Amino acid sequence: MTFTTRFAPSPTGPLHLGHAYSALLASDMATDQQGVFLLRIEDIDRSRSRTHWENQIYDDLEWLGLSWPSPVLRQSERLHVYEAALEDLWSQGLLYPCTCNRRDIAAAASAPQEGAPLLGPDGLIYPGTCRNAAIRTGAMPRNVPLRLDMEQASRVVSPEIEMSFLETGFGPNRETGQISFSRADLVNTIGDVVLSRRDMGTSYHLSVVLDDAEQGITRVVRGRDLFEATRIHILLQILLGLPRPSYHHHSLIRDDIGKRLAKRDDARAISKYRADGASPEDIREMVGLHHR
Ligand code: GLU
Ligand code: ZN
């Protein structure tokens, strides 16, 4: 199998130094292994994605000296694939509709008998309000958020299947190498994540595993903030019969006051550095990568 990495930005704002680091690292790793570097546009959030930002992504990445084969995979063209996977999980009885909003979840999670609310990769761990009452038979409901019943899902994974992944970078607590996790971890520290969001017909977690499989990604290179969510991705790969890549979580490039770069913060946009006369080599230097 050809060593294959990818960069998967969302066209919802300008690319920052952090994106440049991620893209350059993924491309360098592919080059070092005589592999392939692919691009994917994660535009499932139709309300925030813009063609203008997508075009600027191509422009910035080319300027940085990156190249990738065409056609680029765009998530908005794969909604039928996500739907088929949801149908698969629905028919396995693993999904249920839930329209609880953030406030409902916060209230239920902080109810006295629940103890301290716990945080998972997607925020507050869902307290399970709708889990038992929701109807799971018949046709899969449309235009309603669908959650994964984590307890049920981890139960259908046969005991021989190892739930683990190879980490070639580091997690937030220096985790590296073969990372194993238990069914109890999934239930207690992740819980019933949303796999289909309203108005999207999918979610980040669902599309990312389907698209990494479609693109034949063998090494996922991305920010350390997604380390914890990787367990969701491994579980989905098992449930959907998809190959399991290895993962390289890299450090997050921080700005001067140490806060994570947010897309709404234009200060460190690549385009700003370009306009100020920086060269691609300057960008490499700023993110701590060697010249090529
Ligand atoms: N679109 C995601 C992001 O920009 C990509 C996450 C991933 O690489 O898995 O954060
Ligand atoms: Zn609910």
PDB file of C-alpha atoms in Angstrom, residues 69-281:
ATOM      1  CA  PRO A  69      -3.217  14.965  -7.489  1.00  0.00           C
ATOM      2  CA  SER A  70      -6.577  15.964  -8.963  1.00  0.00           C
ATOM      3  CA  PRO A  71      -9.433  15.671  -8.516  1.00  0.00           C
ATOM      4  CA  VAL A  72      -9.578  16.931  -4.954  1.00  0.00           C
ATOM      5  CA  LEU A  73     -12.142  15.108  -2.846  1.00  0.00           C
ATOM      6  CA  ARG A  74     -14.895  17.439  -1.694  1.00  0.00           C
ATOM      7  CA  GLN A  75     -17.179  16.230   1.071  1.00  0.00           C
ATOM      8  CA  SER A  76     -20.196  18.034  -0.324  1.00  0.00           C
ATOM      9  CA  GLU A  77     -20.098  15.590  -3.257  1.00  0.00           C
ATOM     10  CA  ARG A  78     -20.231  12.546  -0.996  1.00  0.00           C
ATOM     11  CA  LEU A  79     -23.430  13.037   0.970  1.00  0.00           C
ATOM     12  CA  HIS A  80     -24.890   9.814  -0.487  1.00  0.00           C
ATOM     13  CA  VAL A  81     -21.928   7.855   0.907  1.00  0.00           C
ATOM     14  CA  TYR A  82     -22.459   9.288   4.380  1.00  0.00           C
ATOM     15  CA  GLU A  83     -26.151   8.522   4.158  1.00  0.00           C
ATOM     16  CA  ALA A  84     -25.493   4.906   3.194  1.00  0.00           C
ATOM     17  CA  ALA A  85     -23.185   4.497   6.199  1.00  0.00           C
ATOM     18  CA  LEU A  86     -25.839   5.987   8.487  1.00  0.00           C
ATOM     19  CA  GLU A  87     -28.387   3.560   7.051  1.00  0.00           C
ATOM     20  CA  ASP A  88     -25.968   0.728   7.825  1.00  0.00           C
ATOM     21  CA  LEU A  89     -25.573   1.849  11.449  1.00  0.00           C
ATOM     22  CA  TRP A  90     -29.310   2.511  11.736  1.00  0.00           C
ATOM     23  CA  SER A  91     -30.099  -1.001  10.551  1.00  0.00           C
ATOM     24  CA  GLN A  92     -27.693  -2.326  13.187  1.00  0.00           C
ATOM     25  CA  GLY A  93     -29.834  -0.503  15.782  1.00  0.00           C
ATOM     26  CA  LEU A  94     -26.936   1.699  16.824  1.00  0.00           C
ATOM     27  CA  LEU A  95     -28.425   5.143  16.133  1.00  0.00           C
ATOM     28  CA  TYR A  96     -31.238   7.090  17.699  1.00  0.00           C
ATOM     29  CA  PRO A  97     -32.736  10.515  17.008  1.00  0.00           C
ATOM     30  CA  CYS A  98     -32.093  13.263  19.551  1.00  0.00           C
ATOM     31  CA  THR A  99     -33.012  16.930  19.370  1.00  0.00           C
ATOM     32  CA  CYS A 100     -31.599  17.921  22.764  1.00  0.00           C
ATOM     33  CA  ASN A 101     -29.806  21.244  22.464  1.00  0.00           C
ATOM     34  CA  ARG A 102     -26.701  22.314  24.332  1.00  0.00           C
ATOM     35  CA  ARG A 103     -28.731  23.817  27.149  1.00  0.00           C
ATOM     36  CA  ASP A 104     -30.805  20.635  27.643  1.00  0.00           C
ATOM     37  CA  ILE A 105     -27.606  18.614  27.792  1.00  0.00           C
ATOM     38  CA  ALA A 106     -25.929  20.957  30.257  1.00  0.00           C
ATOM     39  CA  ALA A 107     -29.030  20.875  32.495  1.00  0.00           C
ATOM     40  CA  ALA A 108     -29.345  17.085  32.410  1.00  0.00           C
ATOM     41  CA  ALA A 109     -25.614  16.544  32.859  1.00  0.00           C
ATOM     42  CA  SER A 110     -25.498  18.748  35.944  1.00  0.00           C
ATOM     43  CA  ALA A 111     -28.591  17.235  37.607  1.00  0.00           C
ATOM     44  CA  PRO A 112     -27.658  16.278  41.199  1.00  0.00           C
ATOM     45  CA  GLN A 113     -27.860  12.525  40.695  1.00  0.00           C
ATOM     46  CA  GLU A 114     -25.514  12.706  37.682  1.00  0.00           C
ATOM     47  CA  GLY A 115     -22.434  13.943  39.553  1.00  0.00           C
ATOM     48  CA  ALA A 116     -20.006  16.399  37.931  1.00  0.00           C
ATOM     49  CA  PRO A 117     -20.579  16.812  34.185  1.00  0.00           C
ATOM     50  CA  LEU A 118     -17.807  15.178  32.175  1.00  0.00           C
ATOM     51  CA  LEU A 119     -16.212  16.506  29.038  1.00  0.00           C
ATOM     52  CA  GLY A 120     -15.600  14.342  25.992  1.00  0.00           C
ATOM     53  CA  PRO A 121     -14.079  15.143  22.577  1.00  0.00           C
ATOM     54  CA  ASP A 122     -17.287  16.907  21.470  1.00  0.00           C
ATOM     55  CA  GLY A 123     -17.932  18.820  24.684  1.00  0.00           C
ATOM     56  CA  LEU A 124     -20.211  17.657  27.484  1.00  0.00           C
ATOM     57  CA  ILE A 125     -20.727  13.910  27.463  1.00  0.00           C
ATOM     58  CA  TYR A 126     -24.324  13.266  26.500  1.00  0.00           C
ATOM     59  CA  PRO A 127     -26.266  12.210  29.604  1.00  0.00           C
ATOM     60  CA  GLY A 128     -28.463   9.815  27.600  1.00  0.00           C
ATOM     61  CA  THR A 129     -31.791  11.610  27.936  1.00  0.00           C
ATOM     62  CA  CYS A 130     -33.248  10.299  24.646  1.00  0.00           C
ATOM     63  CA  ARG A 131     -31.411   6.980  24.483  1.00  0.00           C
ATOM     64  CA  ASN A 132     -34.139   4.664  25.721  1.00  0.00           C
ATOM     65  CA  ALA A 133     -37.297   6.431  24.642  1.00  0.00           C
ATOM     66  CA  ALA A 134     -36.267   7.101  21.030  1.00  0.00           C
ATOM     67  CA  ILE A 135     -37.791   4.950  18.297  1.00  0.00           C
ATOM     68  CA  ARG A 136     -35.134   2.982  16.464  1.00  0.00           C
ATOM     69  CA  THR A 137     -37.246   0.847  14.170  1.00  0.00           C
ATOM     70  CA  GLY A 138     -38.687   1.574  10.732  1.00  0.00           C
ATOM     71  CA  ALA A 139     -37.157   3.999   8.271  1.00  0.00           C
ATOM     72  CA  MET A 140     -34.235   6.132   9.389  1.00  0.00           C
ATOM     73  CA  PRO A 141     -35.569   9.591  10.287  1.00  0.00           C
ATOM     74  CA  ARG A 142     -34.376  12.518   8.123  1.00  0.00           C
ATOM     75  CA  ASN A 143     -33.403  16.018   9.111  1.00  0.00           C
ATOM     76  CA  VAL A 144     -33.006  15.125  12.731  1.00  0.00           C
ATOM     77  CA  PRO A 145     -29.723  14.676  14.600  1.00  0.00           C
ATOM     78  CA  LEU A 146     -28.753  11.035  15.109  1.00  0.00           C
ATOM     79  CA  ARG A 147     -26.608   9.843  17.994  1.00  0.00           C
ATOM     80  CA  LEU A 148     -24.535   6.694  18.244  1.00  0.00           C
ATOM     81  CA  ASP A 149     -25.561   4.476  21.159  1.00  0.00           C
ATOM     82  CA  MET A 150     -22.031   3.979  22.431  1.00  0.00           C
ATOM     83  CA  GLU A 151     -22.800   1.181  24.842  1.00  0.00           C
ATOM     84  CA  GLN A 152     -24.612  -0.801  22.172  1.00  0.00           C
ATOM     85  CA  ALA A 153     -21.942   0.018  19.595  1.00  0.00           C
ATOM     86  CA  SER A 154     -19.054  -1.117  21.764  1.00  0.00           C
ATOM     87  CA  ARG A 155     -21.018  -4.271  22.603  1.00  0.00           C
ATOM     88  CA  VAL A 156     -21.394  -5.337  18.957  1.00  0.00           C
ATOM     89  CA  VAL A 157     -17.619  -5.196  18.416  1.00  0.00           C
ATOM     90  CA  SER A 158     -16.509  -8.785  18.817  1.00  0.00           C
ATOM     91  CA  PRO A 159     -14.086  -9.384  21.703  1.00  0.00           C
ATOM     92  CA  GLU A 160     -11.273 -10.560  19.390  1.00  0.00           C
ATOM     93  CA  ILE A 161     -11.088  -7.183  17.687  1.00  0.00           C
ATOM     94  CA  GLU A 162      -8.404  -5.027  19.230  1.00  0.00           C
ATOM     95  CA  MET A 163      -9.448  -1.462  19.815  1.00  0.00           C
ATOM     96  CA  SER A 164      -6.202   0.393  19.319  1.00  0.00           C
ATOM     97  CA  PHE A 165      -4.259   2.540  16.881  1.00  0.00           C
ATOM     98  CA  LEU A 166      -0.638   3.312  16.120  1.00  0.00           C
ATOM     99  CA  GLU A 167       0.345   6.855  17.091  1.00  0.00           C
ATOM    100  CA  THR A 168       3.571   8.049  15.485  1.00  0.00           C
ATOM    101  CA  GLY A 169       3.324  11.532  16.965  1.00  0.00           C
ATOM    102  CA  PHE A 170       2.120  12.419  20.444  1.00  0.00           C
ATOM    103  CA  GLY A 171      -1.157  12.837  22.271  1.00  0.00           C
ATOM    104  CA  PRO A 172      -1.699  15.659  24.787  1.00  0.00           C
ATOM    105  CA  ASN A 173      -0.115  13.581  27.567  1.00  0.00           C
ATOM    106  CA  ARG A 174       2.825  12.375  25.443  1.00  0.00           C
ATOM    107  CA  GLU A 175       0.943   9.217  24.430  1.00  0.00           C
ATOM    108  CA  THR A 176       2.752   7.494  21.583  1.00  0.00           C
ATOM    109  CA  GLY A 177       3.118   4.037  20.003  1.00  0.00           C
ATOM    110  CA  GLN A 178       0.257   1.552  20.151  1.00  0.00           C
ATOM    111  CA  ILE A 179      -2.688   3.226  21.913  1.00  0.00           C
ATOM    112  CA  SER A 180      -5.299   0.815  23.275  1.00  0.00           C
ATOM    113  CA  PHE A 181      -8.646   1.651  24.758  1.00  0.00           C
ATOM    114  CA  SER A 182     -11.486  -0.288  26.292  1.00  0.00           C
ATOM    115  CA  ARG A 183     -15.203  -0.463  25.692  1.00  0.00           C
ATOM    116  CA  ALA A 184     -15.685   1.191  29.073  1.00  0.00           C
ATOM    117  CA  ASP A 185     -13.483   4.127  27.951  1.00  0.00           C
ATOM    118  CA  LEU A 186     -15.757   4.689  24.983  1.00  0.00           C
ATOM    119  CA  VAL A 187     -18.874   4.707  27.116  1.00  0.00           C
ATOM    120  CA  ASN A 188     -17.479   6.721  30.010  1.00  0.00           C
ATOM    121  CA  THR A 189     -15.205   9.234  28.331  1.00  0.00           C
ATOM    122  CA  ILE A 190     -16.882   9.729  24.934  1.00  0.00           C
ATOM    123  CA  GLY A 191     -20.512   8.678  25.159  1.00  0.00           C
ATOM    124  CA  ASP A 192     -23.248   8.987  22.569  1.00  0.00           C
ATOM    125  CA  VAL A 193     -21.721  11.297  19.950  1.00  0.00           C
ATOM    126  CA  VAL A 194     -23.778  12.878  17.176  1.00  0.00           C
ATOM    127  CA  LEU A 195     -23.086  11.164  13.829  1.00  0.00           C
ATOM    128  CA  SER A 196     -25.605  13.071  11.764  1.00  0.00           C
ATOM    129  CA  ARG A 197     -26.107  16.753  12.390  1.00  0.00           C
ATOM    130  CA  ARG A 198     -29.191  18.666  11.425  1.00  0.00           C
ATOM    131  CA  ASP A 199     -28.810  20.310   7.994  1.00  0.00           C
ATOM    132  CA  MET A 200     -25.636  18.336   7.299  1.00  0.00           C
ATOM    133  CA  GLY A 201     -26.778  14.724   7.028  1.00  0.00           C
ATOM    134  CA  THR A 202     -23.435  13.700   8.490  1.00  0.00           C
ATOM    135  CA  SER A 203     -20.872  14.833  11.021  1.00  0.00           C
ATOM    136  CA  TYR A 204     -17.139  15.373  11.131  1.00  0.00           C
ATOM    137  CA  HIS A 205     -16.552  11.968  12.783  1.00  0.00           C
ATOM    138  CA  LEU A 206     -18.547  10.017  10.223  1.00  0.00           C
ATOM    139  CA  SER A 207     -17.230  11.742   7.103  1.00  0.00           C
ATOM    140  CA  VAL A 208     -13.614  11.736   8.215  1.00  0.00           C
ATOM    141  CA  VAL A 209     -13.464   7.925   8.517  1.00  0.00           C
ATOM    142  CA  LEU A 210     -15.329   7.350   5.249  1.00  0.00           C
ATOM    143  CA  ASP A 211     -13.164   9.825   3.369  1.00  0.00           C
ATOM    144  CA  ASP A 212      -9.857   8.624   4.789  1.00  0.00           C
ATOM    145  CA  ALA A 213     -10.895   5.142   3.611  1.00  0.00           C
ATOM    146  CA  GLU A 214     -12.000   6.404   0.179  1.00  0.00           C
ATOM    147  CA  GLN A 215      -8.700   8.241  -0.326  1.00  0.00           C
ATOM    148  CA  GLY A 216      -6.623   5.279   0.881  1.00  0.00           C
ATOM    149  CA  ILE A 217      -5.012   7.322   3.652  1.00  0.00           C
ATOM    150  CA  THR A 218      -2.436   5.227   5.519  1.00  0.00           C
ATOM    151  CA  ARG A 219      -1.172   7.923   7.903  1.00  0.00           C
ATOM    152  CA  VAL A 220      -3.507  10.604   9.221  1.00  0.00           C
ATOM    153  CA  VAL A 221      -1.499  13.742  10.058  1.00  0.00           C
ATOM    154  CA  ARG A 222      -3.412  16.329  12.067  1.00  0.00           C
ATOM    155  CA  GLY A 223      -3.469  18.493  15.186  1.00  0.00           C
ATOM    156  CA  ARG A 224      -3.181  17.068  18.676  1.00  0.00           C
ATOM    157  CA  ASP A 225      -6.634  18.427  19.547  1.00  0.00           C
ATOM    158  CA  LEU A 226      -8.075  15.453  17.633  1.00  0.00           C
ATOM    159  CA  PHE A 227      -6.158  12.777  19.525  1.00  0.00           C
ATOM    160  CA  GLU A 228      -9.044  11.934  21.888  1.00  0.00           C
ATOM    161  CA  ALA A 229     -11.557  11.782  19.042  1.00  0.00           C
ATOM    162  CA  THR A 230      -9.432   9.163  17.292  1.00  0.00           C
ATOM    163  CA  ARG A 231     -11.073   6.478  19.458  1.00  0.00           C
ATOM    164  CA  ILE A 232     -14.427   7.395  17.902  1.00  0.00           C
ATOM    165  CA  HIS A 233     -12.835   7.052  14.467  1.00  0.00           C
ATOM    166  CA  ILE A 234     -11.373   3.600  15.239  1.00  0.00           C
ATOM    167  CA  LEU A 235     -14.753   2.388  16.507  1.00  0.00           C
ATOM    168  CA  LEU A 236     -16.503   3.670  13.365  1.00  0.00           C
ATOM    169  CA  GLN A 237     -13.895   1.998  11.156  1.00  0.00           C
ATOM    170  CA  ILE A 238     -14.635  -1.283  12.929  1.00  0.00           C
ATOM    171  CA  LEU A 239     -18.423  -0.872  12.706  1.00  0.00           C
ATOM    172  CA  LEU A 240     -18.320   0.085   9.033  1.00  0.00           C
ATOM    173  CA  GLY A 241     -15.649  -2.416   7.966  1.00  0.00           C
ATOM    174  CA  LEU A 242     -13.117   0.246   6.941  1.00  0.00           C
ATOM    175  CA  PRO A 243      -9.307  -0.016   7.011  1.00  0.00           C
ATOM    176  CA  ARG A 244      -7.502   1.483   9.992  1.00  0.00           C
ATOM    177  CA  PRO A 245      -4.762   4.004   9.199  1.00  0.00           C
ATOM    178  CA  SER A 246      -2.038   5.002  11.630  1.00  0.00           C
ATOM    179  CA  TYR A 247      -2.093   8.479  13.138  1.00  0.00           C
ATOM    180  CA  HIS A 248       0.370  11.285  13.620  1.00  0.00           C
ATOM    181  CA  HIS A 249      -0.947  14.004  15.911  1.00  0.00           C
ATOM    182  CA  HIS A 250       1.246  17.085  15.851  1.00  0.00           C
ATOM    183  CA  SER A 251       1.582  20.048  18.167  1.00  0.00           C
ATOM    184  CA  LEU A 252      -0.626  23.065  17.704  1.00  0.00           C
ATOM    185  CA  ILE A 253       1.012  26.261  16.583  1.00  0.00           C
ATOM    186  CA  ARG A 254       0.133  28.885  19.147  1.00  0.00           C
ATOM    187  CA  ASP A 255       0.180  32.627  18.866  1.00  0.00           C
ATOM    188  CA  ASP A 256       2.076  34.933  21.199  1.00  0.00           C
ATOM    189  CA  ILE A 257      -0.395  34.793  24.052  1.00  0.00           C
ATOM    190  CA  GLY A 258      -0.609  31.020  23.825  1.00  0.00           C
ATOM    191  CA  LYS A 259      -4.173  30.676  22.707  1.00  0.00           C
ATOM    192  CA  ARG A 260      -5.028  28.258  19.950  1.00  0.00           C
ATOM    193  CA  LEU A 261      -5.411  29.805  16.561  1.00  0.00           C
ATOM    194  CA  ALA A 262      -9.031  30.177  15.687  1.00  0.00           C
ATOM    195  CA  LYS A 263     -10.180  30.752  12.150  1.00  0.00           C
ATOM    196  CA  ARG A 264     -12.057  33.876  13.094  1.00  0.00           C
ATOM    197  CA  ASP A 265      -8.741  35.345  14.182  1.00  0.00           C
ATOM    198  CA  ASP A 266      -7.205  36.648  10.972  1.00  0.00           C
ATOM    199  CA  ALA A 267      -3.962  37.758  12.586  1.00  0.00           C
ATOM    200  CA  ARG A 268      -1.921  34.750  11.489  1.00  0.00           C
ATOM    201  CA  ALA A 269      -3.533  34.099   8.104  1.00  0.00           C
ATOM    202  CA  ILE A 270      -1.027  32.876   5.507  1.00  0.00           C
ATOM    203  CA  SER A 271      -2.378  35.476   3.124  1.00  0.00           C
ATOM    204  CA  LYS A 272      -1.405  38.239   5.585  1.00  0.00           C
ATOM    205  CA  TYR A 273       2.170  36.984   5.723  1.00  0.00           C
ATOM    206  CA  ARG A 274       2.227  36.785   1.931  1.00  0.00           C
ATOM    207  CA  ALA A 275       0.939  40.323   1.627  1.00  0.00           C
ATOM    208  CA  ASP A 276       3.633  41.441   4.068  1.00  0.00           C
ATOM    209  CA  GLY A 277       6.311  39.958   1.822  1.00  0.00           C
ATOM    210  CA  ALA A 278       7.101  36.687   3.615  1.00  0.00           C
ATOM    211  CA  SER A 279       8.423  33.803   1.532  1.00  0.00           C
ATOM    212  CA  PRO A 280       7.304  30.169   1.784  1.00  0.00           C
ATOM    213  CA  GLU A 281      10.705  29.480   3.408  1.00  0.00           C
TER     214      GLU A 281
END
